[in-house]
Short mmCIF file of C-alpha atoms and ligand atoms in Angstrom, two decimals:
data_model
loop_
_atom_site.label_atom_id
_atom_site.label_comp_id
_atom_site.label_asym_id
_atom_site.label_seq_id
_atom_site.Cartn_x
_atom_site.Cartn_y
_atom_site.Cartn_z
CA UNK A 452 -44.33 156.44 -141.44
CA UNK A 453 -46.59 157.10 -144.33
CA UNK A 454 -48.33 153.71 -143.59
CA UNK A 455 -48.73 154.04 -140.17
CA UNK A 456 -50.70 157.08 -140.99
CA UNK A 457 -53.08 154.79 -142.49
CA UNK A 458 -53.52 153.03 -139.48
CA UNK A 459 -54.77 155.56 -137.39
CA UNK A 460 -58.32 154.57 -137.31
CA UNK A 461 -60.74 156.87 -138.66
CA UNK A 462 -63.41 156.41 -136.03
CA UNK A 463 -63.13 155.37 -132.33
CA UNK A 464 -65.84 154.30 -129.68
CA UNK A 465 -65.36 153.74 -126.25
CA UNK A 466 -67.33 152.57 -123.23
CA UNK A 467 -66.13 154.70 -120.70
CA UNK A 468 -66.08 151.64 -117.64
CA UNK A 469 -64.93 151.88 -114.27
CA UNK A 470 -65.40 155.03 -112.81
CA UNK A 471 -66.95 153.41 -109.40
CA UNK A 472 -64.53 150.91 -109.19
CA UNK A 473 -61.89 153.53 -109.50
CA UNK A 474 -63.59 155.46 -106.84
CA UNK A 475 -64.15 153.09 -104.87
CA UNK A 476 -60.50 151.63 -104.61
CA UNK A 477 -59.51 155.45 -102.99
CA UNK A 478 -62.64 154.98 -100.61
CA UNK A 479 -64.67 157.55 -102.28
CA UNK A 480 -67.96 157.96 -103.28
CA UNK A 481 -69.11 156.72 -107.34
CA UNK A 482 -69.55 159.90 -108.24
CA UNK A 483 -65.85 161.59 -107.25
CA UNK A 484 -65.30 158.79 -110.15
CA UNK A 485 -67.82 160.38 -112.36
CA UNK A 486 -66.22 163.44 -112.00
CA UNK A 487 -62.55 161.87 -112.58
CA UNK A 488 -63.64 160.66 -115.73
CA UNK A 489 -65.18 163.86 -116.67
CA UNK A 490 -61.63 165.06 -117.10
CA UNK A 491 -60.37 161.58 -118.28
CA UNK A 492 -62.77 162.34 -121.29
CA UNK A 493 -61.43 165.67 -122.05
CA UNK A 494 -58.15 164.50 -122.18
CA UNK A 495 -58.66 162.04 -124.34
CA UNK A 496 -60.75 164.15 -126.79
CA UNK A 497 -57.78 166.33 -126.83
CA UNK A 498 -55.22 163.15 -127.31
CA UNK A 499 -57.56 161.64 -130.32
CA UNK A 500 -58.13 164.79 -132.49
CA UNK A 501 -53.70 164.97 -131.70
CA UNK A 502 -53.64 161.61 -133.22
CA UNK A 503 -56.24 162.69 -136.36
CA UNK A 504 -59.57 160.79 -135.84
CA UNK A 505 -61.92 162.29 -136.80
CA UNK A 506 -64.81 160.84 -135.07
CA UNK A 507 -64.51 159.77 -131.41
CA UNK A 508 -68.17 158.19 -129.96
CA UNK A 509 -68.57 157.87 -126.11
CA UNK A 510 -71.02 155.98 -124.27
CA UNK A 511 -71.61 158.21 -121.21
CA UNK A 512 -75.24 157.09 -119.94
CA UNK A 513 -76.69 153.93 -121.24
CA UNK A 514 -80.46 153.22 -121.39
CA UNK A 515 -79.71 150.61 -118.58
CA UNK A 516 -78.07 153.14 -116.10
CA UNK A 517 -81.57 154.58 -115.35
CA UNK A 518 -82.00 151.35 -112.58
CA UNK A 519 -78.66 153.13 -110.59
CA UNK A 520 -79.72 154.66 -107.22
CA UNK A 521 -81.36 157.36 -107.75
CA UNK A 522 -78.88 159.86 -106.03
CA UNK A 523 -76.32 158.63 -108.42
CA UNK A 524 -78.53 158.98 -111.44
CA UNK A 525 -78.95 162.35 -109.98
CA UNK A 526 -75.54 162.89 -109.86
CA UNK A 527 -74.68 162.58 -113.95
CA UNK A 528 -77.42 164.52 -114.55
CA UNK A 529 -75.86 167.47 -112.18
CA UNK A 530 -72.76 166.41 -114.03
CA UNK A 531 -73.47 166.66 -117.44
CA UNK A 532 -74.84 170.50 -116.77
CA UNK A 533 -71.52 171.50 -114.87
CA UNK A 534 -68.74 169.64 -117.81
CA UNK A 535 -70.92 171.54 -120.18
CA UNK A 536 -70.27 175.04 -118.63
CA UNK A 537 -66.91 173.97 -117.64
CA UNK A 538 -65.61 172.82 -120.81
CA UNK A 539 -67.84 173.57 -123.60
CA UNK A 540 -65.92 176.72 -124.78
CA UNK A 541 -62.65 175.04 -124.33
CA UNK A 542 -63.35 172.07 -126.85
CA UNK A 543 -65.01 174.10 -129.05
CA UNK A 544 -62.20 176.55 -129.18
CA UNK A 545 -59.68 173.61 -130.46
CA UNK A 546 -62.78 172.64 -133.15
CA UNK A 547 -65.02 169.76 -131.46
CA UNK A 548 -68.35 169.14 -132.93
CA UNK A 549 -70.70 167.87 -130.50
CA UNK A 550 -73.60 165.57 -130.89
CA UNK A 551 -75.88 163.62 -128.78
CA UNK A 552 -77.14 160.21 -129.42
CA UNK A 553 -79.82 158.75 -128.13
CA UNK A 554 -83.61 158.82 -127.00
CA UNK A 555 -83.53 162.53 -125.92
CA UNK A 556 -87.51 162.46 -124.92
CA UNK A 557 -86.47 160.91 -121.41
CA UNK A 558 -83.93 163.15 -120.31
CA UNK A 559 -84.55 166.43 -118.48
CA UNK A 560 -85.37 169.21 -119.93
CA UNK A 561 -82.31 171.06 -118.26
CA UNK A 562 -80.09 168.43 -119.41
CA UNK A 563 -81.40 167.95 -122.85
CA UNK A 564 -81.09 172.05 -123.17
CA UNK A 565 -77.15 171.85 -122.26
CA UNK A 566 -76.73 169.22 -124.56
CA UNK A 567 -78.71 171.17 -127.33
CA UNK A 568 -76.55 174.17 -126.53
CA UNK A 569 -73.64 172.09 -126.65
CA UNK A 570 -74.35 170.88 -130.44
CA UNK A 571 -75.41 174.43 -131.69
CA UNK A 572 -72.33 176.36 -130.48
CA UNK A 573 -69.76 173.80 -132.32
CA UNK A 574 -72.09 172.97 -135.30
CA UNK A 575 -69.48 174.25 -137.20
CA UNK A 576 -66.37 172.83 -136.13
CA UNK A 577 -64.50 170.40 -138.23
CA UNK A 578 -61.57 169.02 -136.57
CA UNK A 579 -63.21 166.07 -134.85
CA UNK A 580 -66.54 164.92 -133.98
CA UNK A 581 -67.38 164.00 -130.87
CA UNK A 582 -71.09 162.07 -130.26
CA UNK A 583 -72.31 161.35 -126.69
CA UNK A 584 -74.25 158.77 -126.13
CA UNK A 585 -76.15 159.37 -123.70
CA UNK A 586 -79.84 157.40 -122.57
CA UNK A 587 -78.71 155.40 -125.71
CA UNK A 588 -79.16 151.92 -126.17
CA UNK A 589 -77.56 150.09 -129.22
CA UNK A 590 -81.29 148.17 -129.49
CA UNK A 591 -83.16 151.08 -129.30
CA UNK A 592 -81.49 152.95 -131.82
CA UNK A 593 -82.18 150.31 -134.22
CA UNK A 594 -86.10 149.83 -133.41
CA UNK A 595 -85.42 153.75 -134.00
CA UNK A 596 -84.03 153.24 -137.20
CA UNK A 597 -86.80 151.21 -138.41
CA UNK A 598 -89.58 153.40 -136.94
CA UNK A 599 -88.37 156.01 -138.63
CA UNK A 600 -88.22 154.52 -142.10
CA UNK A 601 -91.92 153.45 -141.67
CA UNK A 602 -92.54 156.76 -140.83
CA UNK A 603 -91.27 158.13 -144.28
CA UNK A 604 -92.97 155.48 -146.37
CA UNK A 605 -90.52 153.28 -146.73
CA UNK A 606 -92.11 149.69 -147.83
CA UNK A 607 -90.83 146.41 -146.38
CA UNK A 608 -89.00 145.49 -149.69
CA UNK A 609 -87.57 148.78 -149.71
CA UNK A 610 -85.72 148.28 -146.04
CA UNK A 611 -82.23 146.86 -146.40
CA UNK A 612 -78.73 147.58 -144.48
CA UNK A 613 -77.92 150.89 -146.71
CA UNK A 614 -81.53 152.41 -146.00
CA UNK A 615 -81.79 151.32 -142.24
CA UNK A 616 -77.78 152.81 -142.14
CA UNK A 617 -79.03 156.32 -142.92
CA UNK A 618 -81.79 155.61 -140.53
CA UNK A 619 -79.30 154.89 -137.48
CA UNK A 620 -78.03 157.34 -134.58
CA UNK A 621 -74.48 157.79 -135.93
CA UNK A 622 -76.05 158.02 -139.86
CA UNK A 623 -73.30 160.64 -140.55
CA UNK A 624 -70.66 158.44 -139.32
CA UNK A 625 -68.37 155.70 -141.21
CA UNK A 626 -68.94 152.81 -138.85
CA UNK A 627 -66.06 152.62 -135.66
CA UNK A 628 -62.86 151.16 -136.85
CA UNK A 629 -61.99 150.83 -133.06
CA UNK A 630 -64.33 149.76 -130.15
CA UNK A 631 -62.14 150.50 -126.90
CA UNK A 632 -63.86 149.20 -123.72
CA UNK A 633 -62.17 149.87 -120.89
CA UNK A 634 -62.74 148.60 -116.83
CA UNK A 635 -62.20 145.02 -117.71
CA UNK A 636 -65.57 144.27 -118.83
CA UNK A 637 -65.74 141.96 -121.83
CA UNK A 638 -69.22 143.36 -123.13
CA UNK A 639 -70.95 145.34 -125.31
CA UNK A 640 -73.53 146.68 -122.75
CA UNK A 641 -75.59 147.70 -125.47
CA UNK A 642 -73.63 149.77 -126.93
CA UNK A 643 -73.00 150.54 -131.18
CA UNK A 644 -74.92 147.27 -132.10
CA UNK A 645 -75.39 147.30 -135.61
CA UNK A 646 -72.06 149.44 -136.01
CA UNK A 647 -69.66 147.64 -134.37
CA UNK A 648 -70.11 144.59 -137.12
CA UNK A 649 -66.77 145.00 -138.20
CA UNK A 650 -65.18 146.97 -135.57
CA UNK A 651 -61.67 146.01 -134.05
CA UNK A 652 -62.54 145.10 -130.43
CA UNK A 653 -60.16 146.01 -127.55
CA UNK A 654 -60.48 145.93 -123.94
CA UNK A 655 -58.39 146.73 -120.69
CA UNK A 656 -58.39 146.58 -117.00
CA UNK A 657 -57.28 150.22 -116.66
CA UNK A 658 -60.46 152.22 -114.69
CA UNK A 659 -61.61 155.02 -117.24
CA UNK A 660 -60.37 157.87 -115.01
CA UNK A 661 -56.46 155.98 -115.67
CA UNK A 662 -57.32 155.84 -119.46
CA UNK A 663 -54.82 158.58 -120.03
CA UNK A 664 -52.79 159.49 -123.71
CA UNK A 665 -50.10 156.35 -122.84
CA UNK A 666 -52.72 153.63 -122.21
CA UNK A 667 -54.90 155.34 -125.80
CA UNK A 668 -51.18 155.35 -127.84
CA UNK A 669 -51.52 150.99 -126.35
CA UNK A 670 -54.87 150.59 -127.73
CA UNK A 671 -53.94 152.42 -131.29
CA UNK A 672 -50.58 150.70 -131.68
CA UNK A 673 -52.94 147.00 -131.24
CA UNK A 674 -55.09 148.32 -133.69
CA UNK A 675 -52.38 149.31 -136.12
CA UNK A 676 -50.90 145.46 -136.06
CA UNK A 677 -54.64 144.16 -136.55
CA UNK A 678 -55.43 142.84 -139.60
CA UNK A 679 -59.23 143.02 -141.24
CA UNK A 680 -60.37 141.18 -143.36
CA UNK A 681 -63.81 141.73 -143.63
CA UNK A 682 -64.97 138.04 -144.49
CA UNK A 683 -62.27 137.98 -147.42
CA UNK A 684 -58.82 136.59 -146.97
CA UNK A 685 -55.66 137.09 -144.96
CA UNK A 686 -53.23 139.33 -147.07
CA UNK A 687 -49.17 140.14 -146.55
CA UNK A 688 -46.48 142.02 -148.09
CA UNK A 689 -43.75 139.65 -149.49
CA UNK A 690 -40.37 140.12 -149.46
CA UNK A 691 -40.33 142.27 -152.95
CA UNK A 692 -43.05 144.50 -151.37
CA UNK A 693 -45.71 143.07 -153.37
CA UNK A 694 -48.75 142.13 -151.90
CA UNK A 695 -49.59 138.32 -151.99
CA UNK A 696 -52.74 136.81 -150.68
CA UNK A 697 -52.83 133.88 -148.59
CA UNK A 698 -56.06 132.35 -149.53
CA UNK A 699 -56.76 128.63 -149.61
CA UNK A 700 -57.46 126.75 -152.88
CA UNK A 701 -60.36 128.17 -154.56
C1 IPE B 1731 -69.02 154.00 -116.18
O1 IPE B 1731 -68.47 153.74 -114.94
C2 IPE B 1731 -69.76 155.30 -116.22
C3 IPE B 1731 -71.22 155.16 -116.32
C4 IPE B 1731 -71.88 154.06 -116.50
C5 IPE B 1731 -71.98 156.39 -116.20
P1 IPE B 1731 -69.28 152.88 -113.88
O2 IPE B 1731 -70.09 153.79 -113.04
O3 IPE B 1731 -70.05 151.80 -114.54
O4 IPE B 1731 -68.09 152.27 -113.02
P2 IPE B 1731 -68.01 150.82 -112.43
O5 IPE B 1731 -68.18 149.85 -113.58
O6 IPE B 1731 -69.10 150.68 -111.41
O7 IPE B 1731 -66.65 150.74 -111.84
C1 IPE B 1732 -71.74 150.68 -119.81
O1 IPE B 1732 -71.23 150.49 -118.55
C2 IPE B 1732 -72.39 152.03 -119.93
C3 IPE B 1732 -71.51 153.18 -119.86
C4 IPE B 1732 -70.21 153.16 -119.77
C5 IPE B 1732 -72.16 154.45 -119.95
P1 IPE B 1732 -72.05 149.76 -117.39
O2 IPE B 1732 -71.20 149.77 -116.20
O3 IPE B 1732 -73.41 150.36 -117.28
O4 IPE B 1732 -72.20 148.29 -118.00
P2 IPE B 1732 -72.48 146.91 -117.26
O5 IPE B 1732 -73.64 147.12 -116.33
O6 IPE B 1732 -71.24 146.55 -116.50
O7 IPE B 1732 -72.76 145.94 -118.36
MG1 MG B 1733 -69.60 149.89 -115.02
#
C-alpha cells in the first residue's frame, strides 16, 4: 500500500535493554547476553534497511554504564573489538554507514580505533545509517552542543534550536520518528534528549536478544496506526477521502 509506505518511519532509535536479564533467566553470565544481543543487533540492522529506514540509532554503552563491575565493563569493551572484526565487512558489504556518537575522549584507545575503522571503511555507503551510541549521554551531548557553538563564536542571541540542532551528535540526522525501548523499562536512560521531542515512544517486555524481525514488524505496525500531531490538531480521512480536521472551535 502506497500509504503504508509512508509510514515506515524514516528514522528509528532503540535502547537495546535486557541483555542481563535475558542471560540471567538461562543461568548465564551478563555478558553471554551481551554477546546474544550482539547478533540481535545485526539482525535487526539487516531487518530495518529490508523495511527502508534509513537511519537506525542504537544506544549500546551509556555514559552511566561506566559504574557496572568492572569485569563487565571490561567485557563490552572486548566486545565491541570482536563484533567489529566479526561483522564489519558483512554490513558494509549490504551498504551500512557507521558512526559513533558520543564523548570518544574516554574510551580506549583500542576501542575508539575499531570504531574509527569502522566509520572510515563504510563512509561511503548509502543504504542505511547506522550511529552507535556509545559512552553517550543524551545531557552530555547537549552541554556538547553548546560548547561547541561557543567555541565558534557563536553569541548568546545567536543560539536558538536550529543552531544548537547542527551543533548536536546526530546533526546529520532528521530527528527519530520511532524511539523503541525494549526490556520493559519505561525510561529514557539518557538517551536522544533533545531529539526524541517529538518521537513516537514504544516499549516492550521482550529482552533485546528476543527483539527479532516479528517483534520489529509489532513495533512498526504501532507506529504506522499512530497519529502526530505535533502540537496542531487531530486530522482524519472522511468518507469521500477528503481530509477533514477535527479541531475545536477556534
Ligand atoms: C543493555 O542490557 C545493554 C547495555 C546496557 C550495555 P543490560 O545489560 O542493561 O540488561 P539488563 O537490563 O540488566 O537486563
Ligand atoms: C540503557 O540501559 C543503556 C543501554 C541500553 C546502553 P540501562 O540498563 O543502562 O538503563 P537503566 O540503568 O535501566 O536506566
Ligand atoms: Mg538494563
Amino acid at each position: 500500500m502506497a500509504d503504508n509506505a509512508k509510514r515506515i518511519p524514516r528514522h528509528v532509535a532503540v535502547v537495546m535493554d535486557g541483555n542481563g536479564r535475558w542471560a540471567n533467566k538461562r543461568l548465564m553470565p551478563r555478558i553471554v547476553g551481551h554477546k546474544y544481543g550482539v547478533d540481535a543487533l545485526i539482525g535487526c540492522i539487516n531487518t530495518c534497511a529490508d523495511r527502508g529506514i534509513e537511519y537506525l540509532t542504537v544506544f549500546a554503552f551509556s555514559s552511566e554504564n561506566w559504574k557496572r563491575p568492572e569485569d563487565e565493563v571490561s567485557g563490552l569493551m572486548n566486545l565491541v573489538l570482536t563484533a567489529v572484526a566479526k561483522y564489519l565487512a558483512r554490513l558494509s558489504d549490504i551498504g551500512v554507514r557507521i558512526q559513533i556518537i558520543g564523548d570518544r575522549a574516554a574510551v580506549s584507545e583500542k576501542v575508539r580505533a575499531a570504531w574509527e575503522h569502522a566509520e572510515r571503511v563504510t563512509a561511503g555507503n548509502k543504504r542505511i545509517t547506522l550511529s552507535v551510541a556509545f559512552n553517550y549521554g543524551g545531557r552530555w551531548d547537549i552541554v556538547q552542543a553548546c560548547q561547541r557553538a561557543v567555541a565558534d563564536g557563536a553569541r548568546a542571541e545567536q543560539i536558538d534550536e536550529a543552531l544548537l540542532s547542527k551543533y548536536m551528535a546526530l546533526a546529520y540526522a532528521p530527528d527519530p520518528d520511532l524511539f523503541i525501548r525494549t526490556g520493559g523499562e519505561v525510561r529514557i536512560s539518557n538517551f536522544l534528549l533533545w531529539q526524541v521531542a517529538y518521537s513516537e515512544l514504544y516499549f516492550t517486555d521482550c529482552l533485546w536478544p528476543d527483539f527479532d524481525a516479528a517483534e520489529i514488524d509489532k513495533a512498526l505496525a504501532d507506529y504506522a496506526a499512530r497519529d502526530r500531531r505535533y502540537g496542531g490538531v487531530k486530522t482524519d480521512i472522511s468518507a469521500s477521502g477528503q481530509k477533514i480536521t477535527l479541531a475545536p472551535d477556534a
